[in-house]
Coordinates of C-alpha atoms in Angstrom, one line a residue:
Chain A
M284 CA 102.8 62.7 144.2
R285 CA 103.0 63.0 140.4
L286 CA 102.5 59.2 139.3
T287 CA 104.9 57.9 136.7
Q288 CA 104.7 55.2 134.8
G289 CA 105.0 53.7 130.7
C290 CA 107.4 55.8 128.3
F291 CA 108.5 59.3 128.6
S292 CA 108.0 59.4 132.3
F293 CA 110.4 61.5 133.8
L294 CA 110.0 63.9 131.4
P295 CA 107.6 66.5 132.1
D296 CA 103.6 66.1 130.8
L297 CA 104.2 65.4 126.4
T298 CA 101.8 68.4 125.0
D299 CA 99.6 67.7 121.9
Q300 CA 101.9 67.6 119.5
Q301 CA 104.0 65.2 120.9
I302 CA 101.4 63.1 121.9
R303 CA 100.4 63.4 118.2
A304 CA 103.9 63.0 116.8
Q305 CA 103.9 60.2 119.2
V306 CA 101.0 58.4 118.3
Q307 CA 101.8 59.2 114.7
Y308 CA 105.4 57.1 115.3
A309 CA 103.1 54.4 116.2
I310 CA 100.6 54.7 113.0
D311 CA 103.2 54.4 110.8
R312 CA 104.6 51.4 112.5
G313 CA 101.4 49.9 111.9
W314 CA 100.5 49.4 115.9
A315 CA 96.6 49.9 117.1
V316 CA 96.5 53.0 119.3
N317 CA 94.2 52.8 122.5
I318 CA 93.2 55.2 124.7
E319 CA 92.3 53.6 128.8
F320 CA 91.6 55.2 131.3
T321 CA 91.8 54.7 135.3
D322 CA 91.1 56.7 138.1
D323 CA 93.2 54.3 140.5
P324 CA 96.4 55.1 140.0
H325 CA 97.9 52.1 142.0
P326 CA 100.9 50.8 139.9
R327 CA 100.1 46.9 139.7
N328 CA 96.3 48.5 138.4
T329 CA 97.3 47.3 134.9
Y330 CA 94.1 46.8 133.2
W331 CA 92.6 50.8 132.8
E332 CA 89.2 51.0 131.1
M333 CA 89.2 51.3 127.5
W334 CA 88.0 54.6 125.6
G335 CA 85.7 52.8 122.8
L336 CA 88.4 50.6 120.5
P337 CA 91.9 50.7 119.3
V338 CA 92.1 52.7 116.8
F339 CA 92.5 50.4 113.6
D340 CA 92.7 51.3 110.2
V341 CA 93.4 54.8 110.8
R342 CA 96.6 57.0 108.8
D343 CA 96.8 60.0 110.2
A344 CA 96.9 60.8 114.0
A345 CA 94.7 63.5 114.0
A346 CA 92.1 60.7 114.9
V347 CA 93.4 59.3 117.9
M348 CA 93.5 63.1 118.7
M349 CA 89.8 63.1 118.2
D350 CA 89.2 60.7 120.2
L351 CA 91.2 61.4 123.0
D352 CA 90.1 65.1 122.8
A353 CA 86.5 62.8 123.3
C354 CA 87.5 61.2 126.3
R355 CA 89.1 64.2 128.0
K356 CA 86.2 65.7 127.8
V357 CA 84.2 63.3 129.9
Y358 CA 87.4 61.9 132.3
G359 CA 89.3 64.7 132.1
N360 CA 90.1 64.5 135.9
R361 CA 91.3 60.8 136.0
Y362 CA 94.1 59.3 134.9
I363 CA 94.3 58.8 130.5
R364 CA 97.2 56.9 128.7
V365 CA 97.5 55.7 125.6
S366 CA 99.2 52.8 124.4
A367 CA 100.2 50.7 120.7
F368 CA 99.8 47.5 120.4
D369 CA 101.9 45.4 117.7
A370 CA 99.8 41.9 116.3
S371 CA 102.9 41.5 114.6
A372 CA 103.7 37.3 114.9
G373 CA 106.7 37.4 117.8
W374 CA 105.9 40.7 119.8
E375 CA 102.0 40.3 119.8
S376 CA 102.3 42.6 122.6
L377 CA 102.1 47.0 123.7
R378 CA 105.5 48.1 122.1
L379 CA 104.4 51.8 124.0
S380 CA 102.6 53.2 126.8
F381 CA 102.6 56.8 128.2
I382 CA 100.4 58.8 130.6
V383 CA 99.0 62.0 128.1
T384 CA 96.5 63.5 130.8
R385 CA 96.3 63.2 134.6
P386 CA 94.2 65.2 137.8
A387 CA 95.2 68.1 139.0
H388 CA 96.0 67.1 142.3
E389 CA 97.5 63.7 143.4
P390 CA 97.0 62.7 146.7
G391 CA 99.8 60.2 146.8
F392 CA 100.2 56.8 148.7
S393 CA 100.4 55.9 152.1
L394 CA 103.2 52.7 152.7
R395 CA 101.3 50.0 155.1
R396 CA 103.2 48.1 157.7
D397 CA 101.1 45.2 158.8
E398 CA 103.5 42.9 161.3
G399 CA 103.6 39.2 161.1
P400 CA 104.5 36.3 163.8
G401 CA 108.1 37.5 165.2
R402 CA 110.0 39.9 163.5
V403 CA 108.0 39.3 159.8
V404 CA 106.5 42.8 158.5
R405 CA 104.5 43.5 154.9
Y406 CA 104.2 45.9 153.2
S407 CA 101.5 47.4 150.4
T408 CA 101.0 50.6 149.4
H409 CA 97.4 52.1 149.4
S410 CA 96.5 54.9 147.0
Y411 CA 94.6 58.4 149.1
A412 CA 92.6 58.4 146.4
A413 CA 91.0 54.9 146.5
E414 CA 90.2 55.6 149.6
R415 CA 87.3 56.9 148.4
P416 CA 84.7 55.3 146.3
E417 CA 85.1 55.0 142.6
G418 CA 83.8 58.0 140.2
E419 CA 84.4 60.4 142.5
R420 CA 88.1 60.0 144.0
Y421 CA 89.1 62.9 141.7
A422 CA 86.1 65.0 141.5
G423 CA 87.5 68.3 143.2
A424 CA 90.1 68.5 139.9
Chain B
M299 CA 107.9 84.2 111.0
T300 CA 110.1 86.8 112.6
A301 CA 111.4 88.0 109.3
T302 CA 107.9 89.5 108.1
L303 CA 107.1 91.1 111.8
T304 CA 110.3 92.8 112.0
A305 CA 110.0 94.2 108.6
T306 CA 109.3 97.2 109.0
P307 CA 110.2 100.6 107.2
T308 CA 114.2 100.9 108.7
T309 CA 114.5 97.1 107.2
A310 CA 115.0 99.2 104.1
L311 CA 118.9 98.9 104.2
P312 CA 120.3 95.9 103.3
P313 CA 120.4 93.1 106.0
A314 CA 123.3 92.5 108.0
S315 CA 125.3 89.9 107.5
G316 CA 123.9 86.7 109.3
A317 CA 120.2 88.0 109.0
P318 CA 117.8 85.4 108.2
P319 CA 117.5 84.5 104.6
D320 CA 113.6 85.5 104.2
E321 CA 113.9 88.9 105.3
D322 CA 112.1 91.2 102.4
G323 CA 113.6 90.5 99.3
A324 CA 113.5 86.6 99.5
T325 CA 111.5 85.5 96.4
I326 CA 110.1 82.3 95.7
D327 CA 110.5 80.9 92.0
L328 CA 106.5 79.7 91.9
K329 CA 107.3 77.9 88.2
A330 CA 110.1 75.9 89.6
E331 CA 108.2 75.2 93.0
L332 CA 105.0 73.7 90.2
A333 CA 107.6 71.4 88.7
E334 CA 109.4 70.3 91.7
L335 CA 106.0 69.3 93.1
G336 CA 105.2 67.2 90.3
V337 CA 101.8 69.7 90.8
E338 CA 101.5 69.9 87.1
A339 CA 102.4 66.4 85.5
V340 CA 98.8 65.9 87.6
L341 CA 97.3 68.4 86.2
A342 CA 98.8 67.3 82.4
A343 CA 97.5 64.1 83.1
L344 CA 93.7 65.3 84.2
D345 CA 94.6 67.5 80.7
G346 CA 94.9 64.2 78.4
E347 CA 93.0 62.1 80.5
L348 CA 89.9 63.8 80.5
V349 CA 88.1 64.7 77.6
G350 CA 86.0 68.3 78.1
L351 CA 85.0 68.6 80.8
A352 CA 86.6 73.1 80.5
P353 CA 84.8 74.8 83.7
V354 CA 86.0 71.6 85.8
K355 CA 89.8 71.4 85.0
T356 CA 89.8 76.2 85.0
R357 CA 88.4 75.2 88.4
I358 CA 91.2 72.4 89.5
R359 CA 93.7 74.6 88.0
E360 CA 92.9 78.2 90.3
I361 CA 92.8 75.7 93.3
A362 CA 96.1 74.3 92.5
A363 CA 97.2 78.1 92.3
L364 CA 95.6 79.4 95.2
L365 CA 97.8 76.2 96.8
L366 CA 100.4 76.9 95.7
V367 CA 100.9 80.4 96.3
E368 CA 99.4 79.3 100.2
R369 CA 102.8 77.4 100.1
A370 CA 104.4 80.2 99.2
R371 CA 103.3 81.9 101.6
R372 CA 103.5 79.3 104.4
K373 CA 107.6 79.6 103.2
L374 CA 108.0 83.2 104.2
G375 CA 105.9 83.7 107.1
L376 CA 102.9 85.0 105.8
L377 CA 100.3 83.6 108.2
S378 CA 96.8 82.8 106.9
P379 CA 94.4 80.3 108.4
P380 CA 94.5 76.8 106.5
P381 CA 92.3 77.5 103.3
T382 CA 89.1 75.3 103.1
L383 CA 89.0 72.5 100.5
H384 CA 85.5 71.5 100.6
M385 CA 83.7 70.7 97.7
S386 CA 80.5 69.4 96.1
F387 CA 80.9 68.1 92.9
T388 CA 77.5 68.3 90.7
G389 CA 76.7 67.1 87.6
N390 CA 74.3 64.6 85.8
P391 CA 75.7 60.8 86.0
G392 CA 78.8 59.8 84.0
T393 CA 80.8 63.4 83.9
G394 CA 83.6 62.0 85.6
K395 CA 82.7 63.6 89.4
T396 CA 84.4 60.2 90.8
T397 CA 87.5 60.2 88.5
V398 CA 88.4 64.3 89.3
A399 CA 87.8 63.2 93.2
M400 CA 90.5 60.7 93.3
R401 CA 92.9 63.5 91.3
M402 CA 92.1 65.5 93.7
A403 CA 93.0 63.6 96.2
D404 CA 96.3 64.0 94.6
I405 CA 96.8 67.4 94.0
L406 CA 96.3 68.4 97.3
H407 CA 98.7 65.5 98.9
R408 CA 101.3 67.5 96.2
L409 CA 100.8 70.6 97.5
G410 CA 101.3 69.4 100.6
F411 CA 97.2 70.6 101.9
V412 CA 96.6 66.9 102.8
R413 CA 98.9 64.8 105.1
R414 CA 98.5 61.2 104.2
G415 CA 96.5 61.4 100.5
Q416 CA 94.5 58.6 100.7
V417 CA 90.8 58.9 99.5
I418 CA 87.5 57.4 101.2
C419 CA 85.1 56.8 99.3
V420 CA 81.2 56.4 101.6
T421 CA 77.9 56.5 100.1
R422 CA 75.1 56.5 102.9
D423 CA 75.6 53.4 103.8
D424 CA 79.2 54.0 105.1
L425 CA 77.7 56.5 107.2
V426 CA 74.3 55.8 108.6
G427 CA 73.7 53.3 111.2
Q428 CA 70.4 50.8 110.6
Y429 CA 69.4 51.4 114.5
I430 CA 69.3 54.3 117.3
G431 CA 72.7 54.9 119.1
H432 CA 74.7 53.5 115.7
T433 CA 75.1 56.1 113.5
A434 CA 77.7 58.2 115.5
P435 CA 80.1 55.6 116.0
K436 CA 79.8 54.9 112.3
T437 CA 80.1 57.7 111.3
K438 CA 82.9 58.8 113.3
E439 CA 84.9 55.4 112.0
V440 CA 84.9 56.7 108.6
L441 CA 86.1 60.4 109.5
K442 CA 89.0 58.4 111.4
K443 CA 89.7 56.4 108.4
A444 CA 90.0 59.7 106.0
M445 CA 91.8 61.9 108.7
G446 CA 94.5 62.6 106.9
G447 CA 93.0 62.3 103.5
V448 CA 90.8 62.6 101.4
L449 CA 86.4 61.8 102.0
F450 CA 84.8 61.3 99.2
I451 CA 80.9 61.3 99.5
D452 CA 79.2 59.5 96.8
E453 CA 75.2 60.5 96.1
A454 CA 75.7 62.5 99.1
Y455 CA 72.1 64.0 98.9
Y456 CA 70.4 60.2 100.0
L457 CA 71.7 61.8 103.7
Y458 CA 68.9 63.7 104.3
R459 CA 65.6 62.2 103.6
P460 CA 63.5 64.7 104.4
E461 CA 60.0 62.4 103.9
N462 CA 60.9 60.5 107.3
E463 CA 61.8 63.1 110.3
R464 CA 63.7 60.3 112.1
D465 CA 65.8 59.4 109.7
Y466 CA 69.6 58.6 111.0
G467 CA 70.6 60.3 108.0
Q468 CA 70.4 63.7 109.5
E469 CA 72.8 62.6 112.4
A470 CA 75.1 61.4 110.2
I471 CA 75.0 64.9 108.7
E472 CA 75.8 66.9 112.7
I473 CA 78.9 65.0 112.8
L474 CA 80.1 65.8 109.2
L475 CA 79.1 69.2 109.6
Q476 CA 80.9 70.0 113.0
V477 CA 84.4 67.8 112.0
M478 CA 84.1 69.5 108.5
E479 CA 84.3 73.1 110.3
N480 CA 86.9 72.1 113.4
Q481 CA 89.1 70.2 111.8
R482 CA 89.6 71.7 108.5
E483 CA 93.3 71.2 108.4
D484 CA 92.7 67.3 108.7
L485 CA 91.1 66.2 106.6
V486 CA 88.7 67.5 102.9
V487 CA 85.8 66.7 101.9
I488 CA 84.3 66.0 98.8
M489 CA 80.4 65.7 98.4
A490 CA 79.0 63.9 94.6
G491 CA 75.5 64.3 92.8
Y492 CA 73.5 65.1 90.5
G493 CA 72.5 68.8 90.2
E494 CA 68.9 68.8 91.1
R495 CA 69.2 66.9 94.2
M496 CA 72.4 68.1 95.5
E497 CA 70.5 72.3 94.9
R498 CA 67.8 70.4 97.1
F499 CA 70.3 68.7 99.7
F500 CA 71.8 71.8 100.6
A501 CA 68.2 74.2 100.1
S502 CA 67.3 71.5 103.7
N503 CA 71.3 72.0 104.8
P504 CA 72.4 75.3 104.8
G505 CA 75.1 74.6 106.8
F506 CA 76.6 72.8 103.8
R507 CA 76.6 74.9 102.0
S508 CA 78.3 78.1 103.7
R509 CA 80.8 75.2 104.6
I510 CA 81.9 74.0 101.2
A511 CA 83.7 76.2 99.4
H512 CA 84.2 75.2 95.9
H513 CA 80.8 74.7 94.3
I514 CA 81.8 72.6 91.4
D515 CA 79.1 71.6 88.2
F516 CA 80.4 69.1 86.0
P517 CA 78.5 70.0 82.2
D518 CA 77.5 67.3 79.6
Y519 CA 80.0 66.1 77.1
R520 CA 79.6 67.2 73.7
E521 CA 79.1 64.8 70.9
G522 CA 83.0 65.2 70.0
E523 CA 84.0 64.6 73.1
L524 CA 82.2 61.7 73.8
L525 CA 83.6 60.2 70.4
A526 CA 86.7 61.2 72.0
I527 CA 86.1 59.2 75.3
A528 CA 85.4 56.4 73.3
E529 CA 88.3 56.1 71.0
I530 CA 90.4 56.6 74.3
L531 CA 88.2 53.5 75.8
L532 CA 89.2 51.6 73.4
D533 CA 92.4 52.3 73.4
G534 CA 92.7 51.4 76.6
Q535 CA 91.2 47.8 76.4
S536 CA 93.3 47.2 72.9
Y537 CA 90.4 47.8 70.7
R538 CA 90.0 50.0 67.6
F539 CA 87.2 50.8 65.4
S540 CA 87.2 49.8 61.9
P541 CA 86.6 53.8 59.7
D542 CA 83.1 52.0 59.2
A543 CA 82.7 51.2 62.6
R544 CA 84.1 54.5 63.6
E545 CA 81.6 56.3 61.0
A546 CA 78.4 54.1 62.2
F547 CA 79.3 55.1 66.2
V548 CA 78.9 58.4 65.4
R549 CA 75.3 57.8 64.1
Y550 CA 75.2 55.8 67.2
V551 CA 75.9 58.7 70.0
G552 CA 73.9 60.9 68.0
V553 CA 70.9 58.6 68.2
R554 CA 71.3 57.8 71.8
M555 CA 71.6 61.3 73.5
T556 CA 68.8 62.0 72.4
Q557 CA 67.6 59.4 74.5
P558 CA 66.0 59.0 77.9
H559 CA 68.5 57.6 80.2
F560 CA 71.5 59.3 78.9
A561 CA 73.9 58.9 81.2
N562 CA 77.1 61.0 79.3
A563 CA 80.4 58.4 79.5
R564 CA 78.8 55.6 81.2
S565 CA 76.8 54.8 78.0
I566 CA 79.4 55.3 75.3
R567 CA 81.2 52.8 78.1
N568 CA 78.4 50.6 78.3
A569 CA 77.8 50.6 74.5
L570 CA 81.5 49.7 73.0
D571 CA 81.1 46.9 76.4
R572 CA 78.6 46.0 74.1
A573 CA 79.5 45.7 70.8
R574 CA 82.4 44.1 72.3
L575 CA 79.7 41.3 72.8
R576 CA 78.9 41.6 69.6
Q577 CA 82.3 41.3 68.0
A578 CA 83.1 38.2 69.5
N579 CA 80.3 36.6 69.5
R580 CA 80.7 37.2 65.6
L581 CA 84.0 36.3 65.7
V582 CA 83.4 32.8 67.3
A583 CA 79.8 32.2 65.0
G584 CA 82.5 32.9 61.8
S585 CA 84.2 30.3 60.4
G586 CA 88.2 30.1 59.7
P587 CA 91.4 31.3 61.9
V588 CA 91.2 34.9 63.4
S589 CA 94.0 36.9 63.7
A590 CA 94.8 39.9 66.0
D591 CA 93.4 42.4 63.6
M592 CA 90.5 41.2 63.3
L593 CA 90.1 40.5 67.6
M594 CA 91.5 44.0 67.7
T595 CA 88.8 45.5 65.0
I596 CA 85.1 46.7 65.9
E597 CA 83.4 46.3 62.5
A598 CA 80.3 48.8 61.7
E599 CA 77.7 45.4 62.2
D600 CA 78.6 45.1 65.4
V601 CA 77.7 48.7 66.0
L602 CA 74.1 49.5 64.0
A603 CA 73.3 45.8 65.9
S604 CA 72.3 48.3 68.6
R605 CA 68.7 48.5 69.7
V606 CA 69.5 52.2 70.2
F607 CA 68.9 52.5 66.4
A608 CA 66.0 50.4 66.5
Q609 CA 64.2 52.6 68.8
A610 CA 65.2 56.1 67.1
A611 CA 63.8 53.8 63.7
R612 CA 60.3 53.6 65.2
P613 CA 58.1 56.4 64.8

């Protein structure tokens, strides 16, 4: 099951050239670009690991692409996303976030039903991938 | 791009209407292109504001011409890998290496060979860390800032310290080499340093020499050129020589050039600064009101009081 989250999530995966253009857009607006990765695809897993510091003080997207390539070399079989943080007063939040790399095989989610007292049913989603220990979830990729 | 690929002899016939305009008959006016980009203005400024340096200017014109032709070729769809633009500036102290590097960034930016045109000036301190594992992130940080522009490494030979085999400079050099090779279209590295030390630096790091396409040597200034520089400097600061002072300064330059630690234009600048100091002292010590003319004029005595003359007089 293809994971969708953030911007452009219903488009086909962006090419490197398209990623570069988006990153340049963010840099031109003075947003700090971050590279984050995870191997827990659960939608409520908000805080991914960061690859280094946010890329501050750069003028060109080539700097971010260099970091992204380095991150892909190590964590190419996990999810990697690029996000851009706007620090200007009034915003102080993410303005852009999109997935740039995903595992070759995404097993998807199971829906669990916990039956409570009476007719109460609680639903939860579990990623099949997350059943394995961290770091081994997408090792086959 | 397809236009040139299909430009076989059979297309020698006049192109049918609707054919792409850049068929083999297409031309590009290089002169107009040059004017449009404003490169000519930068080159003219280089000629006007920088005295002497004839070989440097020739080389820069050549590079600018190459970049222009490269641009025209790209427009007509002639593919070639992006030219290597890394440069090394060697020359004695005060010969204008840094000044030219700043201009170079402007030229490259106007021609579209660097995308942003910023210049990041660094020395060894900015690249090499203080402890193990500190160097790589530091160097990469600097490289990232320079992406899309020019990275100017002053006194580049300090990066390599052969006397200490555990020096972290080597690590910075390796990262630099890798980026210089793999991301040629993303940044231009200009290294500067004194002639023979750079020579030794390149000798011990052959990778650098082969990755740098343009080795430009900055010659020492001649006496007349130094005087012209002095005039330009004074003019920029709203000062001027009195006729006597000019004559004294000609003598000063002649003497100073033969003395040790002569640093070309930098020595001239320092000499002028000291002359201004003496002029100020003279005006303050003197009596009566001062006019704008007096405030602007450097007299012969301001120049002649220099200890350069005293040293020259000593046997």
